[in-house]
PDB file of C-alpha atoms in Angstrom:
ATOM      1  CA  UNK A   1      -0.001   0.000   0.000  1.00 92.00           C
ATOM      2  CA  UNK A   2       2.789   2.431   0.782  1.00 93.00           C
ATOM      3  CA  UNK A   3       4.359   1.628  -2.583  1.00 94.00           C
ATOM      4  CA  UNK A   4       1.054   2.340  -4.293  1.00 96.00           C
ATOM      5  CA  UNK A   5       0.787   5.574  -2.357  1.00 95.00           C
ATOM      6  CA  UNK A   6       4.290   6.709  -3.260  1.00 93.00           C
ATOM      7  CA  UNK A   7       3.741   5.868  -6.925  1.00 94.00           C
ATOM      8  CA  UNK A   8       0.395   7.631  -7.239  1.00 96.00           C
ATOM      9  CA  UNK A   9       0.374  10.988  -8.971  1.00 96.00           C
ATOM     10  CA  UNK A  10      -2.996  11.854  -7.513  1.00 98.00           C
ATOM     11  CA  UNK A  11      -4.839  10.348  -4.543  1.00 98.00           C
ATOM     12  CA  UNK A  12      -8.535  10.697  -3.736  1.00 98.00           C
ATOM     13  CA  UNK A  13      -9.770   9.973  -0.214  1.00 98.00           C
ATOM     14  CA  UNK A  14     -13.393   9.417   0.792  1.00 98.00           C
ATOM     15  CA  UNK A  15     -14.103   9.494   4.528  1.00 97.00           C
ATOM     16  CA  UNK A  16     -17.227   8.498   6.414  1.00 94.00           C
ATOM     17  CA  UNK A  17     -18.665   8.500   9.908  1.00 91.00           C
ATOM     18  CA  UNK A  18     -16.131   5.993  11.221  1.00 92.00           C
ATOM     19  CA  UNK A  19     -13.368   8.590  11.026  1.00 95.00           C
ATOM     20  CA  UNK A  20     -15.237  11.031  13.255  1.00 94.00           C
ATOM     21  CA  UNK A  21     -16.503   8.328  15.605  1.00 90.00           C
ATOM     22  CA  UNK A  22     -12.945   7.944  16.878  1.00 91.00           C
ATOM     23  CA  UNK A  23     -13.097  11.554  18.046  1.00 94.00           C
ATOM     24  CA  UNK A  24     -16.248  10.800  19.999  1.00 89.00           C
ATOM     25  CA  UNK A  25     -18.687  12.222  17.452  1.00 87.00           C
ATOM     26  CA  UNK A  26     -21.938  10.262  17.716  1.00 73.00           C
ATOM     27  CA  UNK A  27     -23.442   8.984  14.503  1.00 68.00           C
ATOM     28  CA  UNK A  28     -26.603  10.616  13.198  1.00 63.00           C
ATOM     29  CA  UNK A  29     -28.765   8.077  15.000  1.00 61.00           C
ATOM     30  CA  UNK A  30     -26.393   7.785  17.944  1.00 61.00           C
ATOM     31  CA  UNK A  31     -27.028  11.430  18.839  1.00 58.00           C
ATOM     32  CA  UNK A  32     -30.675  10.639  19.560  1.00 60.00           C
ATOM     33  CA  UNK A  33     -30.474  10.035  23.275  1.00 63.00           C
ATOM     34  CA  UNK A  34     -32.458  11.384  26.195  1.00 63.00           C
ATOM     35  CA  UNK A  35     -35.175  13.778  25.114  1.00 68.00           C
ATOM     36  CA  UNK A  36     -34.370  13.271  21.428  1.00 66.00           C
ATOM     37  CA  UNK A  37     -34.842   9.494  21.545  1.00 74.00           C
ATOM     38  CA  UNK A  38     -38.612   9.881  21.130  1.00 79.00           C
ATOM     39  CA  UNK A  39     -38.315  11.250  17.583  1.00 81.00           C
ATOM     40  CA  UNK A  40     -37.598   9.350  14.387  1.00 81.00           C
ATOM     41  CA  UNK A  41     -34.296  10.424  12.804  1.00 74.00           C
ATOM     42  CA  UNK A  42     -36.020  10.803   9.454  1.00 76.00           C
ATOM     43  CA  UNK A  43     -38.394  13.377  10.928  1.00 84.00           C
ATOM     44  CA  UNK A  44     -35.416  15.472  11.998  1.00 88.00           C
ATOM     45  CA  UNK A  45     -33.703  15.454   8.611  1.00 91.00           C
ATOM     46  CA  UNK A  46     -36.287  16.235   5.961  1.00 92.00           C
ATOM     47  CA  UNK A  47     -37.716  19.448   4.608  1.00 95.00           C
ATOM     48  CA  UNK A  48     -41.188  18.189   5.513  1.00 94.00           C
ATOM     49  CA  UNK A  49     -40.133  17.571   9.109  1.00 93.00           C
ATOM     50  CA  UNK A  50     -38.593  21.030   9.378  1.00 96.00           C
ATOM     51  CA  UNK A  51     -41.657  22.781   7.965  1.00 96.00           C
ATOM     52  CA  UNK A  52     -43.923  20.829  10.314  1.00 94.00           C
ATOM     53  CA  UNK A  53     -41.832  21.387  13.458  1.00 95.00           C
ATOM     54  CA  UNK A  54     -39.194  24.058  12.747  1.00 97.00           C
ATOM     55  CA  UNK A  55     -38.341  24.760  16.396  1.00 97.00           C
ATOM     56  CA  UNK A  56     -37.902  21.078  17.238  1.00 94.00           C
ATOM     57  CA  UNK A  57     -35.678  20.380  14.237  1.00 95.00           C
ATOM     58  CA  UNK A  58     -33.637  23.551  14.708  1.00 97.00           C
ATOM     59  CA  UNK A  59     -33.028  22.677  18.363  1.00 94.00           C
ATOM     60  CA  UNK A  60     -32.047  19.124  17.367  1.00 91.00           C
ATOM     61  CA  UNK A  61     -29.306  20.490  15.131  1.00 93.00           C
ATOM     62  CA  UNK A  62     -28.228  22.897  17.858  1.00 93.00           C
ATOM     63  CA  UNK A  63     -28.012  19.889  20.185  1.00 89.00           C
ATOM     64  CA  UNK A  64     -25.720  18.165  17.711  1.00 89.00           C
ATOM     65  CA  UNK A  65     -23.601  21.319  17.346  1.00 92.00           C
ATOM     66  CA  UNK A  66     -23.263  21.438  21.112  1.00 90.00           C
ATOM     67  CA  UNK A  67     -22.100  17.809  21.150  1.00 86.00           C
ATOM     68  CA  UNK A  68     -19.333  18.792  18.717  1.00 90.00           C
ATOM     69  CA  UNK A  69     -18.154  21.750  20.797  1.00 85.00           C
ATOM     70  CA  UNK A  70     -15.689  19.733  22.871  1.00 85.00           C
ATOM     71  CA  UNK A  71     -14.637  17.290  20.155  1.00 93.00           C
ATOM     72  CA  UNK A  72     -11.162  17.438  18.640  1.00 96.00           C
ATOM     73  CA  UNK A  73      -9.745  16.020  15.384  1.00 97.00           C
ATOM     74  CA  UNK A  74      -8.075  12.648  15.859  1.00 97.00           C
ATOM     75  CA  UNK A  75      -4.902  11.138  14.421  1.00 98.00           C
ATOM     76  CA  UNK A  76      -6.628  10.258  11.136  1.00 98.00           C
ATOM     77  CA  UNK A  77      -7.761  13.843  10.517  1.00 98.00           C
ATOM     78  CA  UNK A  78      -4.285  15.103  11.384  1.00 98.00           C
ATOM     79  CA  UNK A  79      -2.502  12.564   9.147  1.00 98.00           C
ATOM     80  CA  UNK A  80      -4.571  13.571   6.132  1.00 98.00           C
ATOM     81  CA  UNK A  81      -4.027  17.276   6.781  1.00 98.00           C
ATOM     82  CA  UNK A  82      -0.285  16.845   7.200  1.00 97.00           C
ATOM     83  CA  UNK A  83      -0.013  14.828   3.993  1.00 97.00           C
ATOM     84  CA  UNK A  84      -1.831  17.592   2.115  1.00 97.00           C
ATOM     85  CA  UNK A  85       0.458  20.229   3.573  1.00 96.00           C
ATOM     86  CA  UNK A  86       3.654  18.295   2.893  1.00 95.00           C
ATOM     87  CA  UNK A  87       2.666  17.235  -0.634  1.00 94.00           C
ATOM     88  CA  UNK A  88       0.393  19.943  -2.006  1.00 94.00           C
ATOM     89  CA  UNK A  89      -1.748  19.086  -4.983  1.00 94.00           C
ATOM     90  CA  UNK A  90      -1.501  15.302  -4.594  1.00 96.00           C
ATOM     91  CA  UNK A  91      -4.529  14.548  -2.400  1.00 97.00           C
ATOM     92  CA  UNK A  92      -8.195  15.464  -2.791  1.00 98.00           C
ATOM     93  CA  UNK A  93     -10.253  14.925   0.347  1.00 98.00           C
ATOM     94  CA  UNK A  94     -13.945  14.061  -0.022  1.00 98.00           C
ATOM     95  CA  UNK A  95     -16.090  13.523   3.065  1.00 97.00           C
ATOM     96  CA  UNK A  96     -19.582  12.408   3.966  1.00 96.00           C
ATOM     97  CA  UNK A  97     -19.137  14.014   7.393  1.00 95.00           C
ATOM     98  CA  UNK A  98     -20.700  17.360   8.287  1.00 95.00           C
ATOM     99  CA  UNK A  99     -18.714  18.062  11.473  1.00 95.00           C
ATOM    100  CA  UNK A 100     -15.846  20.158  10.050  1.00 95.00           C
ATOM    101  CA  UNK A 101     -13.124  18.122  11.815  1.00 97.00           C
ATOM    102  CA  UNK A 102     -11.060  17.711   8.642  1.00 98.00           C
ATOM    103  CA  UNK A 103     -10.971  21.484   8.215  1.00 97.00           C
ATOM    104  CA  UNK A 104     -10.130  22.025  11.884  1.00 96.00           C
ATOM    105  CA  UNK A 105      -7.211  19.605  11.506  1.00 97.00           C
ATOM    106  CA  UNK A 106      -5.859  21.764   8.677  1.00 97.00           C
ATOM    107  CA  UNK A 107      -7.157  20.092   5.514  1.00 98.00           C
ATOM    108  CA  UNK A 108      -7.993  22.458   2.680  1.00 96.00           C
ATOM    109  CA  UNK A 109     -10.347  22.205  -0.268  1.00 97.00           C
ATOM    110  CA  UNK A 110     -12.444  19.566   1.494  1.00 98.00           C
ATOM    111  CA  UNK A 111     -15.380  18.441  -0.650  1.00 98.00           C
ATOM    112  CA  UNK A 112     -18.250  18.088   1.839  1.00 98.00           C
ATOM    113  CA  UNK A 113     -20.812  15.942   0.049  1.00 97.00           C
ATOM    114  CA  UNK A 114     -23.440  16.201   2.780  1.00 96.00           C
ATOM    115  CA  UNK A 115     -22.888  19.828   3.754  1.00 96.00           C
ATOM    116  CA  UNK A 116     -21.721  21.490   6.963  1.00 96.00           C
ATOM    117  CA  UNK A 117     -23.696  21.311  10.201  1.00 95.00           C
ATOM    118  CA  UNK A 118     -22.369  24.724  11.271  1.00 95.00           C
ATOM    119  CA  UNK A 119     -23.431  26.419   8.029  1.00 95.00           C
ATOM    120  CA  UNK A 120     -26.822  28.062   7.592  1.00 96.00           C
ATOM    121  CA  UNK A 121     -28.920  28.944   4.575  1.00 96.00           C
ATOM    122  CA  UNK A 122     -32.445  30.013   3.723  1.00 98.00           C
ATOM    123  CA  UNK A 123     -35.146  27.363   3.556  1.00 98.00           C
ATOM    124  CA  UNK A 124     -36.878  28.975   0.584  1.00 97.00           C
ATOM    125  CA  UNK A 125     -35.323  30.897  -2.295  1.00 96.00           C
ATOM    126  CA  UNK A 126     -34.241  34.183  -0.675  1.00 96.00           C
ATOM    127  CA  UNK A 127     -35.921  37.409  -1.720  1.00 96.00           C
ATOM    128  CA  UNK A 128     -34.243  40.804  -1.749  1.00 97.00           C
ATOM    129  CA  UNK A 129     -35.284  41.290   1.875  1.00 97.00           C
ATOM    130  CA  UNK A 130     -33.508  38.109   3.042  1.00 97.00           C
ATOM    131  CA  UNK A 131     -30.110  38.865   4.603  1.00 96.00           C
ATOM    132  CA  UNK A 132     -28.912  35.973   6.706  1.00 93.00           C
ATOM    133  CA  UNK A 133     -26.685  38.182   8.861  1.00 92.00           C
ATOM    134  CA  UNK A 134     -29.758  40.201   9.855  1.00 94.00           C
ATOM    135  CA  UNK A 135     -32.162  37.309  10.444  1.00 96.00           C
ATOM    136  CA  UNK A 136     -34.254  37.572  13.596  1.00 97.00           C
ATOM    137  CA  UNK A 137     -32.621  35.443  16.307  1.00 96.00           C
ATOM    138  CA  UNK A 138     -35.115  32.703  17.065  1.00 96.00           C
ATOM    139  CA  UNK A 139     -35.517  28.923  16.863  1.00 96.00           C
ATOM    140  CA  UNK A 140     -35.040  28.974  13.875  1.00 98.00           C
ATOM    141  CA  UNK A 141     -33.945  32.472  12.804  1.00 98.00           C
ATOM    142  CA  UNK A 142     -36.186  34.073  10.168  1.00 98.00           C
ATOM    143  CA  UNK A 143     -36.503  37.086   7.913  1.00 97.00           C
ATOM    144  CA  UNK A 144     -38.649  39.752   9.611  1.00 96.00           C
ATOM    145  CA  UNK A 145     -40.008  40.898   6.253  1.00 96.00           C
ATOM    146  CA  UNK A 146     -41.168  37.715   4.533  1.00 97.00           C
ATOM    147  CA  UNK A 147     -40.868  35.054   7.236  1.00 97.00           C
ATOM    148  CA  UNK A 148     -38.383  32.896   5.318  1.00 98.00           C
ATOM    149  CA  UNK A 149     -36.696  30.558   7.808  1.00 98.00           C
ATOM    150  CA  UNK A 150     -33.003  29.740   8.194  1.00 98.00           C
ATOM    151  CA  UNK A 151     -32.133  26.042   8.033  1.00 98.00           C
ATOM    152  CA  UNK A 152     -28.968  24.035   8.710  1.00 97.00           C
ATOM    153  CA  UNK A 153     -26.609  23.767   5.756  1.00 97.00           C
ATOM    154  CA  UNK A 154     -26.749  19.970   5.569  1.00 96.00           C
ATOM    155  CA  UNK A 155     -28.212  17.638   2.974  1.00 95.00           C
ATOM    156  CA  UNK A 156     -31.482  16.165   4.178  1.00 94.00           C
ATOM    157  CA  UNK A 157     -33.095  12.892   3.124  1.00 90.00           C
ATOM    158  CA  UNK A 158     -34.552  13.224  -0.346  1.00 90.00           C
ATOM    159  CA  UNK A 159     -32.344  16.173  -1.320  1.00 94.00           C
ATOM    160  CA  UNK A 160     -29.718  16.139  -4.041  1.00 94.00           C
ATOM    161  CA  UNK A 161     -26.076  16.567  -3.111  1.00 95.00           C
ATOM    162  CA  UNK A 162     -24.591  19.985  -3.916  1.00 95.00           C
ATOM    163  CA  UNK A 163     -24.051  19.777  -7.665  1.00 96.00           C
ATOM    164  CA  UNK A 164     -20.694  21.550  -7.832  1.00 97.00           C
ATOM    165  CA  UNK A 165     -19.305  19.523  -4.907  1.00 97.00           C
ATOM    166  CA  UNK A 166     -20.405  16.184  -6.354  1.00 97.00           C
ATOM    167  CA  UNK A 167     -19.063  17.147  -9.786  1.00 97.00           C
ATOM    168  CA  UNK A 168     -15.676  18.067  -8.274  1.00 98.00           C
ATOM    169  CA  UNK A 169     -15.594  14.776  -6.367  1.00 98.00           C
ATOM    170  CA  UNK A 170     -16.399  12.763  -9.485  1.00 98.00           C
ATOM    171  CA  UNK A 171     -13.710  14.607 -11.426  1.00 98.00           C
ATOM    172  CA  UNK A 172     -11.157  13.878  -8.681  1.00 98.00           C
ATOM    173  CA  UNK A 173     -11.879  10.145  -8.530  1.00 98.00           C
ATOM    174  CA  UNK A 174     -11.840   9.789 -12.309  1.00 97.00           C
ATOM    175  CA  UNK A 175      -8.396  11.408 -12.373  1.00 97.00           C
ATOM    176  CA  UNK A 176      -6.831   9.645  -9.382  1.00 98.00           C
ATOM    177  CA  UNK A 177      -4.361   6.771  -9.465  1.00 97.00           C
ATOM    178  CA  UNK A 178      -5.282   5.585  -5.964  1.00 98.00           C
ATOM    179  CA  UNK A 179      -8.469   5.973  -3.956  1.00 98.00           C
ATOM    180  CA  UNK A 180      -8.682   5.407  -0.215  1.00 98.00           C
ATOM    181  CA  UNK A 181     -12.141   4.733   1.223  1.00 97.00           C
ATOM    182  CA  UNK A 182     -11.945   5.265   4.972  1.00 97.00           C
ATOM    183  CA  UNK A 183     -14.421   4.655   7.776  1.00 94.00           C
ATOM    184  CA  UNK A 184     -17.576   4.200   5.742  1.00 92.00           C
ATOM    185  CA  UNK A 185     -19.982   1.294   5.401  1.00 88.00           C
ATOM    186  CA  UNK A 186     -20.343   2.162   1.721  1.00 88.00           C
ATOM    187  CA  UNK A 187     -24.128   2.012   1.827  1.00 86.00           C
ATOM    188  CA  UNK A 188     -25.048   5.652   1.125  1.00 85.00           C
ATOM    189  CA  UNK A 189     -25.224   6.732  -2.503  1.00 87.00           C
ATOM    190  CA  UNK A 190     -24.143   8.608  -4.515  1.00 91.00           C
ATOM    191  CA  UNK A 191     -21.115   8.937  -2.193  1.00 90.00           C
ATOM    192  CA  UNK A 192     -20.436   5.202  -2.216  1.00 89.00           C
ATOM    193  CA  UNK A 193     -20.563   5.187  -6.000  1.00 94.00           C
ATOM    194  CA  UNK A 194     -17.366   7.228  -6.118  1.00 97.00           C
ATOM    195  CA  UNK A 195     -15.272   4.149  -5.297  1.00 96.00           C
ATOM    196  CA  UNK A 196     -16.821   2.217  -8.169  1.00 96.00           C
ATOM    197  CA  UNK A 197     -16.273   5.190 -10.451  1.00 97.00           C
ATOM    198  CA  UNK A 198     -12.584   5.317  -9.494  1.00 97.00           C
ATOM    199  CA  UNK A 199     -12.085   1.620 -10.202  1.00 97.00           C
ATOM    200  CA  UNK A 200     -13.883   1.872 -13.557  1.00 97.00           C
ATOM    201  CA  UNK A 201     -11.544   4.738 -14.466  1.00 97.00           C
ATOM    202  CA  UNK A 202      -8.506   2.549 -13.766  1.00 97.00           C
ATOM    203  CA  UNK A 203      -7.509   3.588 -10.237  1.00 97.00           C
ATOM    204  CA  UNK A 204      -6.506   1.233  -7.469  1.00 97.00           C
ATOM    205  CA  UNK A 205      -8.994   1.249  -4.606  1.00 97.00           C
ATOM    206  CA  UNK A 206      -8.137   0.507  -0.984  1.00 97.00           C
ATOM    207  CA  UNK A 207     -10.649   0.293   1.850  1.00 97.00           C
ATOM    208  CA  UNK A 208      -9.666   1.072   5.430  1.00 96.00           C
ATOM    209  CA  UNK A 209     -12.312  -0.043   7.884  1.00 95.00           C
ATOM    210  CA  UNK A 210     -12.498  -2.179  11.045  1.00 93.00           C
ATOM    211  CA  UNK A 211     -15.400  -4.201   9.612  1.00 92.00           C
ATOM    212  CA  UNK A 212     -16.645  -5.402   6.256  1.00 92.00           C
ATOM    213  CA  UNK A 213     -18.263  -2.805   4.010  1.00 92.00           C
ATOM    214  CA  UNK A 214     -20.604  -2.860   1.033  1.00 92.00           C
ATOM    215  CA  UNK A 215     -17.701  -1.770  -1.166  1.00 93.00           C
ATOM    216  CA  UNK A 216     -15.275  -4.578  -0.359  1.00 94.00           C
ATOM    217  CA  UNK A 217     -15.875  -6.145  -3.773  1.00 94.00           C
ATOM    218  CA  UNK A 218     -14.514  -2.985  -5.427  1.00 95.00           C
ATOM    219  CA  UNK A 219     -11.238  -2.970  -3.497  1.00 96.00           C
ATOM    220  CA  UNK A 220      -7.798  -4.045  -4.636  1.00 97.00           C
ATOM    221  CA  UNK A 221      -6.768  -4.035  -0.960  1.00 96.00           C
ATOM    222  CA  UNK A 222      -8.577  -4.203   2.377  1.00 96.00           C
ATOM    223  CA  UNK A 223      -6.877  -2.818   5.480  1.00 95.00           C
ATOM    224  CA  UNK A 224      -8.753  -3.962   8.564  1.00 95.00           C
ATOM    225  CA  UNK A 225      -8.347  -1.311  11.240  1.00 95.00           C
ATOM    226  CA  UNK A 226      -9.530   2.050  12.430  1.00 95.00           C
ATOM    227  CA  UNK A 227      -8.674   5.212  10.559  1.00 96.00           C
ATOM    228  CA  UNK A 228      -6.737   6.662  13.491  1.00 96.00           C
ATOM    229  CA  UNK A 229      -4.524   3.576  13.703  1.00 96.00           C
ATOM    230  CA  UNK A 230      -3.964   2.964   9.973  1.00 96.00           C
ATOM    231  CA  UNK A 231      -3.735   6.394   8.310  1.00 97.00           C
ATOM    232  CA  UNK A 232      -0.839   7.841  10.364  1.00 97.00           C
ATOM    233  CA  UNK A 233       1.318   4.821   9.489  1.00 95.00           C
ATOM    234  CA  UNK A 234       0.206   4.703   5.876  1.00 96.00           C
ATOM    235  CA  UNK A 235       0.630   8.422   5.167  1.00 96.00           C
ATOM    236  CA  UNK A 236       3.857   8.971   7.101  1.00 93.00           C
ATOM    237  CA  UNK A 237       6.774  10.281   5.007  1.00 87.00           C
ATOM    238  CA  UNK A 238       8.968   7.499   3.582  1.00 79.00           C
TER     239      UNK A 238
END
């Protein structure tokens, strides 16, 4: 694997929830404890659920933001960031995670397929009166002129991935010589389809995960282990 890595002109990396779990970030469903356990996850991550219960859904995302407040990037995040810094232009980082830990570790140009939990945007197409910096502070914030609500900047169930981000990710995996798929079960599409796209384009594909994934049949190599234990050794300078 290290020989493949050293010989690759361009490397694409796709990370999933397993990478952040090692920092103590609960999974989407794992965050539903206590008061939040009574609600279905799907009701907290759809446009319909938000329109029906905007305060509840907004407070759920604030709860998740609060959970992230004391979380720090782990050795996997740091290893990827250091590789990018030491070898600029060689690695494109694509993530399914919305927690911003890759960016906090120092990674740049991260392609966030599912958005950013700390970002905010308007629920409906903004009118001239909609200025997010001047939204009325509430649960959720809203425009005092038209009532347009502010929503979390994540991709909800049933929504398309950000077009430009997905296009950039597809371009990166088509052009890479080696793709690392790290900490993901490989069950969520279209993100999981990127590994198949890379292999079809002629890249080697390696999966780093402590358990079997739905993409194991795509891989040229399987490294059984956690991201924080494998990536620092794999990405260390020769």
